[in-house]
Short mmCIF file of C-alpha atoms (C1' of nucleotides) and ligand atoms in Angstrom, two decimals:
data_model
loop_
_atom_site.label_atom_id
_atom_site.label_comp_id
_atom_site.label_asym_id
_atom_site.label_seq_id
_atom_site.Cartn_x
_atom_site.Cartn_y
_atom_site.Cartn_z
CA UNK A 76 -48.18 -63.51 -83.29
CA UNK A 77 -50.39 -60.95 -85.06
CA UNK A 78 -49.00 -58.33 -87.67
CA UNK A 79 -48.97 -55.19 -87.08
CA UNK A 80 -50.15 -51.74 -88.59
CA UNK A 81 -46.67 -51.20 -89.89
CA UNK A 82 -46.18 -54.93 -90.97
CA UNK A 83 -49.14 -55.07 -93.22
CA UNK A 84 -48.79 -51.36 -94.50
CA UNK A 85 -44.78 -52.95 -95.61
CA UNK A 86 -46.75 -56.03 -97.56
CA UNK A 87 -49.46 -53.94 -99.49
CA UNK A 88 -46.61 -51.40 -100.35
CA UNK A 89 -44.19 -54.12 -101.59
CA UNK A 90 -47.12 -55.92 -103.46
CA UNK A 91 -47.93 -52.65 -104.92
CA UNK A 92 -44.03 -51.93 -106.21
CA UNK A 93 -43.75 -55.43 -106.83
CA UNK A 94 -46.22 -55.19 -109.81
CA UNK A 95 -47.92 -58.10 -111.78
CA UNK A 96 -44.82 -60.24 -112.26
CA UNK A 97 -44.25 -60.29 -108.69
CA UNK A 98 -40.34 -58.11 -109.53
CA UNK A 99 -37.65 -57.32 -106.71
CA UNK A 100 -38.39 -54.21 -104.72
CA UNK A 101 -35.57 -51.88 -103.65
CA UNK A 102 -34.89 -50.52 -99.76
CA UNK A 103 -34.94 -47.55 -101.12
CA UNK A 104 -37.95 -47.67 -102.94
CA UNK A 105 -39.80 -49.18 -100.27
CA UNK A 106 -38.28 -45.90 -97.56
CA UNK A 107 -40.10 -43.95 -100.48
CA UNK A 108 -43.43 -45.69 -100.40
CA UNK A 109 -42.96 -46.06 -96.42
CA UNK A 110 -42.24 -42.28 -95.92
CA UNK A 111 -39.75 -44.04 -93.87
CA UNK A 112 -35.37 -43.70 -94.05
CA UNK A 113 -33.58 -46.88 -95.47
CA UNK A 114 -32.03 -47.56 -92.42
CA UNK A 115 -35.07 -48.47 -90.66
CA UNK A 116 -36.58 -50.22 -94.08
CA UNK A 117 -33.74 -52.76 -93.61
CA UNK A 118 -34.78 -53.32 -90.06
CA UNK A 119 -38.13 -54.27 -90.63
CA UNK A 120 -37.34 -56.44 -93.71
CA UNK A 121 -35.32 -58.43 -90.98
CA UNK A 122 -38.26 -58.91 -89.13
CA UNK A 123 -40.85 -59.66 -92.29
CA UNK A 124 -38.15 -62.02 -93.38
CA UNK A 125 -37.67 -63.41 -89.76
CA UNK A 126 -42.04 -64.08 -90.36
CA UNK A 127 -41.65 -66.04 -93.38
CA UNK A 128 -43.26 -62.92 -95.40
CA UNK A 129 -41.08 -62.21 -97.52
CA UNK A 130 -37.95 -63.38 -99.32
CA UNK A 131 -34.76 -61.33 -98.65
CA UNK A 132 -31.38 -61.50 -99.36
CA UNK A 133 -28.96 -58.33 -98.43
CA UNK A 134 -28.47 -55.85 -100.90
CA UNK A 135 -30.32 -58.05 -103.14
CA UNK A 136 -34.05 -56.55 -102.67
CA UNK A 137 -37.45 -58.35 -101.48
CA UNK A 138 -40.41 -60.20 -103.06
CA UNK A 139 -43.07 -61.52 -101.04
CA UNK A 140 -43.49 -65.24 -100.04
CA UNK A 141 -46.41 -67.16 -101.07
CA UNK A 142 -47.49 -65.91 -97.51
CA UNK A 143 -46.56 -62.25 -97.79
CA UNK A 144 -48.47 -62.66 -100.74
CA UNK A 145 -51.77 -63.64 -99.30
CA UNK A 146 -51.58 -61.48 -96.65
CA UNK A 147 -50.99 -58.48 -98.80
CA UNK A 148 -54.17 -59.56 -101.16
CA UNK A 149 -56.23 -59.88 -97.88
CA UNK A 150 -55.23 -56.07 -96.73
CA UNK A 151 -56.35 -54.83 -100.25
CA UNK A 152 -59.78 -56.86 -100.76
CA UNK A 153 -60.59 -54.96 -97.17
CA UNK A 154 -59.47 -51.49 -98.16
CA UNK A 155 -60.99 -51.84 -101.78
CA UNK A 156 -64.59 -53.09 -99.67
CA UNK A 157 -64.42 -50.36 -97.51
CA UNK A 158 -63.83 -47.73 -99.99
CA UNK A 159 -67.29 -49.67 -101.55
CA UNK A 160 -68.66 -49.52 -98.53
CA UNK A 161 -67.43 -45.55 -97.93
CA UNK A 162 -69.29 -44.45 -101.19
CA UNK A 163 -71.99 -46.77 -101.64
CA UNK A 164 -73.70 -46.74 -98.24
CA UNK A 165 -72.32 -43.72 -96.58
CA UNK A 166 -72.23 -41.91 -99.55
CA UNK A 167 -68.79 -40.41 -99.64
CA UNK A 168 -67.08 -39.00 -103.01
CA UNK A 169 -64.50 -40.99 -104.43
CA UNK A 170 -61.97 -38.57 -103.90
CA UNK A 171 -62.62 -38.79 -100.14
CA UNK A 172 -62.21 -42.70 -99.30
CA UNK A 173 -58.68 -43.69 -99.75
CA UNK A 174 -57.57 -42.43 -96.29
CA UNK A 175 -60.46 -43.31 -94.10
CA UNK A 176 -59.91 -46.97 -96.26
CA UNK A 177 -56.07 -46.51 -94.99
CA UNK A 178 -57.64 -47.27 -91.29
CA UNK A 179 -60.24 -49.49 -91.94
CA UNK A 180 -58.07 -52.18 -93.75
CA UNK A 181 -56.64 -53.01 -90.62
CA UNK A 182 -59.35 -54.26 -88.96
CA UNK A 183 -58.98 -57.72 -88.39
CA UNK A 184 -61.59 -60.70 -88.33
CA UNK A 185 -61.78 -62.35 -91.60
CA UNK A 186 -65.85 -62.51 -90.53
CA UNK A 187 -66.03 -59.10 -91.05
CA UNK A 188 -64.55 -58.82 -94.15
CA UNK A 189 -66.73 -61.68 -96.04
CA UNK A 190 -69.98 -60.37 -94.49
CA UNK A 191 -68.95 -56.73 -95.50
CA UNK A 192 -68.56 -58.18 -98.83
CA UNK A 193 -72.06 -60.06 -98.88
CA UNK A 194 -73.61 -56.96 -97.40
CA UNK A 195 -72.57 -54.99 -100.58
CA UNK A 196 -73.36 -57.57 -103.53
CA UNK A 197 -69.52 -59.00 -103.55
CA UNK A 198 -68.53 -56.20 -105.78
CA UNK A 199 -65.88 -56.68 -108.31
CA UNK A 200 -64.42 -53.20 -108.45
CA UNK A 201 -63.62 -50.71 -106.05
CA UNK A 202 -64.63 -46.45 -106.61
CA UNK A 203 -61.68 -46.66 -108.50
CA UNK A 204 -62.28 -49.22 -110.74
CA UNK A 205 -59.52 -51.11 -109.21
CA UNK A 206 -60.13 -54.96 -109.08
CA UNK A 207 -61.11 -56.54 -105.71
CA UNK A 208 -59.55 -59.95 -104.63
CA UNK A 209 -62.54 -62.13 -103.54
CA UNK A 210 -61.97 -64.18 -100.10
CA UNK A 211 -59.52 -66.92 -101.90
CA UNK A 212 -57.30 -64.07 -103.01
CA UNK A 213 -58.39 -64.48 -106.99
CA UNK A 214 -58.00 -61.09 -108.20
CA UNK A 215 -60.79 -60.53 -111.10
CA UNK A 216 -58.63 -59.57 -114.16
CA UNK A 217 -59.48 -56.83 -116.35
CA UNK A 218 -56.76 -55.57 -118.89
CA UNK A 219 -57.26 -51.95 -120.13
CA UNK A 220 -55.66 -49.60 -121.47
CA UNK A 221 -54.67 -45.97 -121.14
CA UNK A 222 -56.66 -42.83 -122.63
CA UNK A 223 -53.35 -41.71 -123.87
CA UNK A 224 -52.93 -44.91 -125.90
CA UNK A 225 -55.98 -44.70 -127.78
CA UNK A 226 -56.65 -43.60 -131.43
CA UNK A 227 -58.67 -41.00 -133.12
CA UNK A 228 -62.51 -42.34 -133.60
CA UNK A 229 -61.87 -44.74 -130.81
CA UNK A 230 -65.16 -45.12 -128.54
CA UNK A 231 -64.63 -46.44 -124.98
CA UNK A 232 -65.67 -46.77 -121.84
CA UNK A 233 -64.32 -45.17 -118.41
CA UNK A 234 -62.87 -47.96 -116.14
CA UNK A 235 -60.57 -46.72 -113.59
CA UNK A 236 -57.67 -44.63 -112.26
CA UNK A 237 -54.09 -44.51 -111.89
CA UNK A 238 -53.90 -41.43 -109.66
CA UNK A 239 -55.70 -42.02 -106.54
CA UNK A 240 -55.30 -38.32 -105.06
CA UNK A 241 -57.99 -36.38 -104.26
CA UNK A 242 -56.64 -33.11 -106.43
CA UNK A 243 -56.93 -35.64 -110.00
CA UNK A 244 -60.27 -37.32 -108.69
CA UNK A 245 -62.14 -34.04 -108.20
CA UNK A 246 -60.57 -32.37 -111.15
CA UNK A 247 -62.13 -35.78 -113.00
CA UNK A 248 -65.18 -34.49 -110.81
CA UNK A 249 -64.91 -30.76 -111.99
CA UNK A 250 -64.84 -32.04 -115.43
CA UNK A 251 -67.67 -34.72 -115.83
CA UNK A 252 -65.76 -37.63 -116.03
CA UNK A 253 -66.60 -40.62 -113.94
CA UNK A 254 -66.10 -44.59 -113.97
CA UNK A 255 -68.45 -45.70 -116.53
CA UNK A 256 -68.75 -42.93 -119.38
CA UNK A 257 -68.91 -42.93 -122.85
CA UNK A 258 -65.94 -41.36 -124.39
CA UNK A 259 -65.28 -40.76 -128.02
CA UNK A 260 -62.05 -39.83 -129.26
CA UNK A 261 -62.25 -36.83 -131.57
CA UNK A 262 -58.73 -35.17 -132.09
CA UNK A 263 -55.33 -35.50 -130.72
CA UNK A 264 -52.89 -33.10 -131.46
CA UNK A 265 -49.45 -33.80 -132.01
CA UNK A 266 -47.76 -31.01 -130.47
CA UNK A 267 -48.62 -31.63 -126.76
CA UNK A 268 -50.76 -35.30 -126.84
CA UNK A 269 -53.62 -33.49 -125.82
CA UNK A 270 -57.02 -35.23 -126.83
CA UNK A 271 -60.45 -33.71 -127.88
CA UNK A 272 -63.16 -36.20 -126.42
CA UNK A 273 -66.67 -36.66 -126.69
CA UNK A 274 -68.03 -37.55 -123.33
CA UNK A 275 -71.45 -39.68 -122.99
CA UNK A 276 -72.75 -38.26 -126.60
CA UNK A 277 -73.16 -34.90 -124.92
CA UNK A 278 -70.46 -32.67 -124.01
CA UNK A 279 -66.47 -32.21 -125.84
CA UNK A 280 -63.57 -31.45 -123.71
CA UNK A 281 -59.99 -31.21 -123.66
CA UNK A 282 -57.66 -33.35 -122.03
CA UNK A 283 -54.55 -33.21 -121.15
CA UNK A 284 -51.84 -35.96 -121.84
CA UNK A 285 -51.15 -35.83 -118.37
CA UNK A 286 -54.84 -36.22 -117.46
CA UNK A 287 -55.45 -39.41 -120.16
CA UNK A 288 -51.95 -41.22 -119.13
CA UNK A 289 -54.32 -41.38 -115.59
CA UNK A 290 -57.39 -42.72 -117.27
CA UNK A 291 -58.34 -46.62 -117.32
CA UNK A 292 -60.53 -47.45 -120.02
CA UNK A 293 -61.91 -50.39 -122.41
CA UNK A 294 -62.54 -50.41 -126.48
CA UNK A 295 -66.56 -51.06 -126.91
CA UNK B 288 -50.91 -34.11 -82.07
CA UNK B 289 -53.19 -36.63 -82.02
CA UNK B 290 -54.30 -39.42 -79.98
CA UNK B 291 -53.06 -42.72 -79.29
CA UNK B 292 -55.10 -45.81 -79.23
CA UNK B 293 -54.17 -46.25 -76.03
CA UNK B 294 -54.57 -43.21 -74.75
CA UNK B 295 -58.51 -43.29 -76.05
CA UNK B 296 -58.52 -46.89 -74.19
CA UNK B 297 -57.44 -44.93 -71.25
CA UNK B 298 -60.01 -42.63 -71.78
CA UNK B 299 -63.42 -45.00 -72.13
CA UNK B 300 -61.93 -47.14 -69.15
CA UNK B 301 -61.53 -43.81 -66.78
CA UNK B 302 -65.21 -42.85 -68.21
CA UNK B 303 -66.78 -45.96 -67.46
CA UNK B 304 -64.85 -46.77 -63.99
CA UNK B 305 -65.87 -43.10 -63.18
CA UNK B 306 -69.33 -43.63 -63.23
CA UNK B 307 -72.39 -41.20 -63.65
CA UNK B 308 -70.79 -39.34 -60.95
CA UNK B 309 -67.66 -38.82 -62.41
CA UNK B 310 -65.73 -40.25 -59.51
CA UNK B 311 -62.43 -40.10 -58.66
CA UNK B 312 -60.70 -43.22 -60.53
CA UNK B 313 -57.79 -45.44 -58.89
CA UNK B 314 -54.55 -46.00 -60.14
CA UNK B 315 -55.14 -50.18 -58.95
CA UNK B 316 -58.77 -50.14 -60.83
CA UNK B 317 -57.20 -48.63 -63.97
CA UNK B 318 -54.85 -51.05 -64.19
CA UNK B 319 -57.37 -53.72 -63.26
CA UNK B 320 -59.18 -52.33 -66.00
CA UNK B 321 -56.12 -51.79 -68.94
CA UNK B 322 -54.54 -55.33 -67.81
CA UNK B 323 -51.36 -53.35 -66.97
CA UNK B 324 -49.31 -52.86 -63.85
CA UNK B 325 -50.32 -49.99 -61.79
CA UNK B 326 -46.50 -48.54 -62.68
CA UNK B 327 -47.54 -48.12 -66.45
CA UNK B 328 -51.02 -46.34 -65.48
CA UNK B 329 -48.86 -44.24 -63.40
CA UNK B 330 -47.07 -43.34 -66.40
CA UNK B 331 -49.89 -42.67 -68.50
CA UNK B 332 -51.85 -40.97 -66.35
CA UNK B 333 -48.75 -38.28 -66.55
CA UNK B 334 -49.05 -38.35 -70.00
CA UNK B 335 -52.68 -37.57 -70.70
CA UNK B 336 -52.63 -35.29 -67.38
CA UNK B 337 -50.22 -33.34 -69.55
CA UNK B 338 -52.72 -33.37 -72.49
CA UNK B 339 -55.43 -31.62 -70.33
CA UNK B 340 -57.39 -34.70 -70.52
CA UNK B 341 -57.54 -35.70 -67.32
CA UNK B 342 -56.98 -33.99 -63.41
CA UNK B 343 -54.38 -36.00 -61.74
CA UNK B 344 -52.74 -35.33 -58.53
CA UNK B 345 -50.41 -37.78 -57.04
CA UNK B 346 -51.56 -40.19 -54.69
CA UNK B 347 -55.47 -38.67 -55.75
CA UNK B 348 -57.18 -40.75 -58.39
CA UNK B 349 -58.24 -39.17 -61.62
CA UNK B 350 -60.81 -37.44 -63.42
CA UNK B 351 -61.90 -36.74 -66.57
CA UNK B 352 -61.27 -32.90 -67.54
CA UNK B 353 -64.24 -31.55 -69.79
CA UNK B 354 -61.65 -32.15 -72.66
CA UNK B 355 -61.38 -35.35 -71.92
CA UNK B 356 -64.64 -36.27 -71.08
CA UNK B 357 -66.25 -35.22 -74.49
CA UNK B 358 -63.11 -37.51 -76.44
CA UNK B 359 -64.36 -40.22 -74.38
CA UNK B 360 -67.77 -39.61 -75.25
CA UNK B 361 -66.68 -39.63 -78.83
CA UNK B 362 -65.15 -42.88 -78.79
CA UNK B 363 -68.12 -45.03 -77.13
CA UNK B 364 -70.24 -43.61 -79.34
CA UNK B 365 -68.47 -44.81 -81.97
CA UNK B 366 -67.95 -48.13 -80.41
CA UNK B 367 -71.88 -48.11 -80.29
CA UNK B 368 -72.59 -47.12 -83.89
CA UNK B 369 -70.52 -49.96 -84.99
CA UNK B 370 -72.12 -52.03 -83.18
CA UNK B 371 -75.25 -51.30 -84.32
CA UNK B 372 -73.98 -51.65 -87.63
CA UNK B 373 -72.30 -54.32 -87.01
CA UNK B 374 -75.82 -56.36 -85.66
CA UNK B 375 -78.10 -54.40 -87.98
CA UNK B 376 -76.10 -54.04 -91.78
CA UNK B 377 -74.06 -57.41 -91.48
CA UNK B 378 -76.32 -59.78 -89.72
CA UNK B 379 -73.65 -60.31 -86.34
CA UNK B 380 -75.23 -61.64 -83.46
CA UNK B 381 -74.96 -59.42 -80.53
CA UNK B 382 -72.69 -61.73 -78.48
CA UNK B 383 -69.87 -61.08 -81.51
CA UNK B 384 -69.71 -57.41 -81.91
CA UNK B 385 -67.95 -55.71 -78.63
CA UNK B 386 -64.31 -57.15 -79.80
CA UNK B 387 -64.86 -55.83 -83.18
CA UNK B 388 -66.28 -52.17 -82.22
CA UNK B 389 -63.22 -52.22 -80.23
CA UNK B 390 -61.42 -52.00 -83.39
CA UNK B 391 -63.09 -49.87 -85.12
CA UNK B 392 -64.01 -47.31 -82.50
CA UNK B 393 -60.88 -46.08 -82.68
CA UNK B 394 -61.04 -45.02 -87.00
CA UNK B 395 -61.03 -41.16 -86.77
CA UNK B 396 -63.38 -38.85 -88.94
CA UNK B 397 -65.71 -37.26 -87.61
CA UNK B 398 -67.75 -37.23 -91.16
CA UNK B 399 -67.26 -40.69 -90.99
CA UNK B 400 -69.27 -40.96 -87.52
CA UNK B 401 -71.72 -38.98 -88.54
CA UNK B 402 -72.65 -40.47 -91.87
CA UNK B 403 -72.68 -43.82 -90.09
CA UNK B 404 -74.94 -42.52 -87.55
CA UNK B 405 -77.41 -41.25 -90.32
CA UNK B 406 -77.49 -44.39 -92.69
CA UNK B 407 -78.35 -46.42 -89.17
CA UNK B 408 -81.09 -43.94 -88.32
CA UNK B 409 -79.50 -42.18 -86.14
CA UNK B 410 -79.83 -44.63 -83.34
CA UNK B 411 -80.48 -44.06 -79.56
CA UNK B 412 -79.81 -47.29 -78.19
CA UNK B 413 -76.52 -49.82 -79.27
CA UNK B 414 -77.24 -53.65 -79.66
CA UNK B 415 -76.90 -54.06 -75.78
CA UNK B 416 -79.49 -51.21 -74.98
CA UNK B 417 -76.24 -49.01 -73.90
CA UNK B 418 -77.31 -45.22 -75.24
CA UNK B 419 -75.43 -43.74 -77.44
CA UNK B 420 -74.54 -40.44 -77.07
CA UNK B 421 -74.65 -37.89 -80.25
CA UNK B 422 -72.29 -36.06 -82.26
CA UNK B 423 -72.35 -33.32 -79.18
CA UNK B 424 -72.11 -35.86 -76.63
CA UNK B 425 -75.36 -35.84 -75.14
CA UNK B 426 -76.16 -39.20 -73.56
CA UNK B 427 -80.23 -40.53 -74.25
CA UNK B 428 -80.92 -40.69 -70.71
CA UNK B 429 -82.69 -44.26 -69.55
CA UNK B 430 -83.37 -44.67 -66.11
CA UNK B 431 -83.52 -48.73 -65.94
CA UNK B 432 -83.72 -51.16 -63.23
CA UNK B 433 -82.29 -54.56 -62.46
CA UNK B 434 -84.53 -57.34 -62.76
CA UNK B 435 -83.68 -58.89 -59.47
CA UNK B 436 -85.14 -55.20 -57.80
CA UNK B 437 -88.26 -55.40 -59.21
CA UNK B 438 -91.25 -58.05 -57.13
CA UNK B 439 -93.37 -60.32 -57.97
CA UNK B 440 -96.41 -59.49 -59.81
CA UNK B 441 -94.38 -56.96 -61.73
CA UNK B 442 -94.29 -56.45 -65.80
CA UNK B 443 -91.42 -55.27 -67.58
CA UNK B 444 -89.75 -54.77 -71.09
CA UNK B 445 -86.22 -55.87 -71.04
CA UNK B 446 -84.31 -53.02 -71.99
CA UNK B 447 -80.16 -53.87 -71.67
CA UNK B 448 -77.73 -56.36 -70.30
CA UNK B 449 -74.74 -55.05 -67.69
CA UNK B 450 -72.54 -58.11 -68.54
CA UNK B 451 -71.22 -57.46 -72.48
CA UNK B 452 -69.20 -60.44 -72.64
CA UNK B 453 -70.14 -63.48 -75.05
CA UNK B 454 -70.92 -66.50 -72.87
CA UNK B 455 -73.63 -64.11 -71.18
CA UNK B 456 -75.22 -63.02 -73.99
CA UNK B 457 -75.25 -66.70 -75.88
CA UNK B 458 -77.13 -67.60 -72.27
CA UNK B 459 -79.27 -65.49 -72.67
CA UNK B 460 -79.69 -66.51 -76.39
CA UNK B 461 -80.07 -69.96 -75.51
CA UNK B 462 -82.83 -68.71 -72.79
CA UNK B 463 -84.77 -66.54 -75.50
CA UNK B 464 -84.51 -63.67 -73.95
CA UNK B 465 -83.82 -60.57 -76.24
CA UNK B 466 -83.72 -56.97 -76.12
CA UNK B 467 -87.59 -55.48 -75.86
CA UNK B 468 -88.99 -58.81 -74.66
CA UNK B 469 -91.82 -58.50 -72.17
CA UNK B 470 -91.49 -60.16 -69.05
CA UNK B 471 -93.32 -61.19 -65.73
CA UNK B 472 -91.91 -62.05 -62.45
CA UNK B 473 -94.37 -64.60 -61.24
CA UNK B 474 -91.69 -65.72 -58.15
CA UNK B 475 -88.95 -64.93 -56.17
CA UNK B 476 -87.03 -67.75 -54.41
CA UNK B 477 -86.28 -66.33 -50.94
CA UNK B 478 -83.50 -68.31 -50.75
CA UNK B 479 -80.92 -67.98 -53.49
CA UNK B 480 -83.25 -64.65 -55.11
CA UNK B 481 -83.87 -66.73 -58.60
CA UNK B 482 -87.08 -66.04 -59.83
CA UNK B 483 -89.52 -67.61 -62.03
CA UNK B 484 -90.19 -65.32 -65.09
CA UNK B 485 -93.04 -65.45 -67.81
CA UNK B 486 -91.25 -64.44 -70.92
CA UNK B 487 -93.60 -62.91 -73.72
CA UNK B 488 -96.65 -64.19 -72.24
CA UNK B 489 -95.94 -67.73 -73.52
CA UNK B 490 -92.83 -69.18 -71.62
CA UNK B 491 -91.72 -69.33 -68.02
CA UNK B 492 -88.09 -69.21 -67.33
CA UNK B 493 -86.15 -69.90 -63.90
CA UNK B 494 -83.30 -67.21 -63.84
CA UNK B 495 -80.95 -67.02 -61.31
CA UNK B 496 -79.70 -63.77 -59.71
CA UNK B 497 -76.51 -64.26 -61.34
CA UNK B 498 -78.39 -63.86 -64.39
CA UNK B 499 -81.06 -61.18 -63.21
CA UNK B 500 -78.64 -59.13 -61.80
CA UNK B 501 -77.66 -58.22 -65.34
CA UNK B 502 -80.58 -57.71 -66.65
CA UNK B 503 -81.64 -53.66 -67.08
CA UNK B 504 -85.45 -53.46 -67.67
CA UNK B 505 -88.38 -50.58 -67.59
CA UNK B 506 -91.32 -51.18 -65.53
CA UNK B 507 -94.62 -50.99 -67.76
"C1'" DA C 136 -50.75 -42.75 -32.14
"C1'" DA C 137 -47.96 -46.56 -33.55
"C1'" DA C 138 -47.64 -50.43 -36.26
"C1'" DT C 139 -49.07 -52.76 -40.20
"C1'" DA C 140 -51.07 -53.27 -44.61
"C1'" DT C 141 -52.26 -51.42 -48.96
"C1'" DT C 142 -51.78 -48.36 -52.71
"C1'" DT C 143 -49.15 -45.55 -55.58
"C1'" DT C 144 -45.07 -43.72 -57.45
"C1'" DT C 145 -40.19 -43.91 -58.83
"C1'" DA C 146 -36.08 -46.13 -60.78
"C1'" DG C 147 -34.23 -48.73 -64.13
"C1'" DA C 148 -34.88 -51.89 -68.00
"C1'" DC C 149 -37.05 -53.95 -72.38
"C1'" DT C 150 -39.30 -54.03 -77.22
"C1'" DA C 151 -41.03 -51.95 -81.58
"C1'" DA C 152 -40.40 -48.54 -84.78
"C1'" DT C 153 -38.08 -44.95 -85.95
"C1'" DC C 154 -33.85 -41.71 -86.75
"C1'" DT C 155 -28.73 -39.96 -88.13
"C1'" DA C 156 -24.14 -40.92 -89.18
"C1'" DA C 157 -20.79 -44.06 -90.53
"C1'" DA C 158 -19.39 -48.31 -92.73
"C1'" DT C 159 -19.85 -51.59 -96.43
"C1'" DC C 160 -21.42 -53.55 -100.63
"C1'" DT C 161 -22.76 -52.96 -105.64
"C1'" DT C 162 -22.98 -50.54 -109.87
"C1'" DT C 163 -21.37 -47.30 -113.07
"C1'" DT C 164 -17.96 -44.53 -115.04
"C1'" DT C 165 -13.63 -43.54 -116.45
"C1'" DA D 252 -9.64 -52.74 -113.42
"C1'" DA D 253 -9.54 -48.69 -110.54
"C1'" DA D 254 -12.09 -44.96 -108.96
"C1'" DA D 255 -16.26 -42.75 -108.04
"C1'" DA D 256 -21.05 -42.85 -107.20
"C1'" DG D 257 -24.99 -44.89 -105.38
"C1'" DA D 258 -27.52 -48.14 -102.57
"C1'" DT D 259 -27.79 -50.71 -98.46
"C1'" DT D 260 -26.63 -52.16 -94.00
"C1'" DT D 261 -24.76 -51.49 -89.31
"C1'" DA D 262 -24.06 -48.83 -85.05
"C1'" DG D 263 -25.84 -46.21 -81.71
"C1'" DA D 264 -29.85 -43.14 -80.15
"C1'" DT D 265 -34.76 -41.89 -79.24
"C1'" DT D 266 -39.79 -42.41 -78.09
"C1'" DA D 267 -44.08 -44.89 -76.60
"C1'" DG D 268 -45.72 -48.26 -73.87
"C1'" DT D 269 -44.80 -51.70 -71.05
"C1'" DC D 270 -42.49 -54.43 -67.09
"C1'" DT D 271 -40.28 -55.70 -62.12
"C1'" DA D 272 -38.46 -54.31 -57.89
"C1'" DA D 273 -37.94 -50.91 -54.52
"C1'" DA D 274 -39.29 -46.64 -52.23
"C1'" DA D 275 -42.77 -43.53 -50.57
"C1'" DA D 276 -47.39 -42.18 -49.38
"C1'" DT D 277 -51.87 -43.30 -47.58
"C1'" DA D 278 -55.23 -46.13 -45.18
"C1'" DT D 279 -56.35 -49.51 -41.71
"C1'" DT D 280 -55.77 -51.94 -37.57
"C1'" DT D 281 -54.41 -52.48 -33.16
MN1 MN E 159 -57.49 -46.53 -101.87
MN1 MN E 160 -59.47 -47.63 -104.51
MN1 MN E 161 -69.26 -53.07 -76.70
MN1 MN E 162 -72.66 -52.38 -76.65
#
DNA sequence: AAATATTTTTAGACTAATCTAAATCTTTTT
DNA sequence: AAAAAGATTTAGATTAGTCTAAAAATATTT
């Protein structure tokens, strides 16, 4: 039997909690991410569980099964294409893909996907700069670090985003900051965290911590 | 609230069994046509009659309220676009895109539909010749014929297929005979109504009326 | 115009996904 | 190591969409 809407939105939201090591994820976490109640969390862990998709044990929180796992890689590579496809071809803004993407990753036919992918150069990186997991499920790795973690006369580059919500991508917007600039570190102050940077050479502005704790970026 | 997938199903499937006319639709055909029982169309039908999408009176048939008729309108031509993408962006063969477009013709966004509509070109015509109606739901009008009306002597483009499903269209594939080909009806078989067609000037064909009965084409 | 056949609707039930309220298990605090 | 707090599961309902079987309406045939 196929999964359904609900089934695979579960396995991308416990992949997501799960993090790199693959940790435990909580009922109540997962009613959180689900916008759902615990009580009817527990139900449908029954059922992934029931579908070999994941490994549960009462009380004792899920991971995902080598299955789960797959699965859950194969719902991201298609929402991370179509939000390539959303802004590349169709020309949407960042800030506007992550629903439509929501949809669109539930499309089956594994056809579709690797064509899509082919059709827009097998891109690495998503609108977000978040890696995309090529048909085998190898995610291409890419270890950066936060604005906020940088130090003064640091130069970098822009990589991605930790908030995906459309109020922090078009304040990025509002502020000249997109994936791929040129930022210089000028000052930091102590008080507050906040950073004076130098964007692309050109133009100084203040950021807050709680902007550059958001920020992806690499040392050059 | 919004609209459930099967509820827009509901809505293509009373469109298309309603005909130009916009005919009265039967409970029996419906359910023909939604591979349910007649007892869950029944049920259904309530539902969207309560919507104001459709005019249902017991024992009556049903029709498509204005309401309903433009959501319907909305979804095929969505169906269409992605078809058209589908065949033109990602290289599909036309026998593999109805399943898919049946999928995807449900994604909501309007800006989406739109956008898609303008990076294809705005397209008149879907990958079977079916029009596609625009963003205000006016249809291309296309008055074709069958092949198997037209006589002998007669030259015509091939302009659509009535039959969408896959082992028609691979025929038809296999036959070389593609959307915009020219063709010639050099005999008609008084018997069984095949006829012997010269295909682009260069092949002849034998097609029976099975076949030519699904053929749409435009006298030149 | 009856009788018969066909179509459609109603009645009652099932599954998936959800909920609230109550019960139970686990963790933390005293 | 009890008690209290917190997390999780169970119990019992609800809604959407479906089903079968039976009843009612309509259409067709005699
Ligand atoms: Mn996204
Ligand atoms: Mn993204
Ligand atoms: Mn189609
Ligand atoms: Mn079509």
């Amino acid at each position: 039997m196929a999964n359904s809407f609900t089934e695979e939105n579960y396995l991308k939201i416990i992949h997501n909690l799960s993090g790199p090591e693959g940790a435990e994820v909580s009922t109540n976490a997962l009613a959180e991410g689900t916008a759902t109640r615990a009580a009817s969390v527990t139900d449908m862990l029954k059922k992934l569980a029931e579908k070999g998709l994941i490994n549960y044990k009462k009380y004792q929180g899920v991971t995902l099964t080598e299955m789960g796992e797959k699965l859950a890689l194969k719902i991201i590579r298609k929402h991370r294409l179509w939000e390539v496809f959303l802004v590349e071809k169709l020309g949407f803004g960042w800030d506007e893909v992550h629903d439509i993407a929501e949809e669109l990753e539930h499309i089956p036919s594994d056809r579709l996907v690797d064509r899509l992918s082919a059709f827009l150069g097998n891109p690495q990186f998503d609108p977000h700069g978040d890696p995309i997991p090529d048909a085998k499920g190898n995610m291409p790795t890419a270890d950066y670090l936060k604005l906020s973690e940088v130090e003064i006369g640091d130069k970098v580059l822009m990589m991605g985003v930790l908030d995906h919500e459309t109020p922090f991508l078009q304040h990025l917007d509002r502020s000249g900051i997109m994936l791929g600039c040129r930022m210089e570190v000028r000052e930091i102050n102590d008080y507050d965290r906040s950073a004076l940077v130098l964007i692309d050479d050109v133009k100084t502005l203040f950021i807050s911590q709680e902007v550059s704790k958001n920020l992806l970026v690499q040392r050059l």
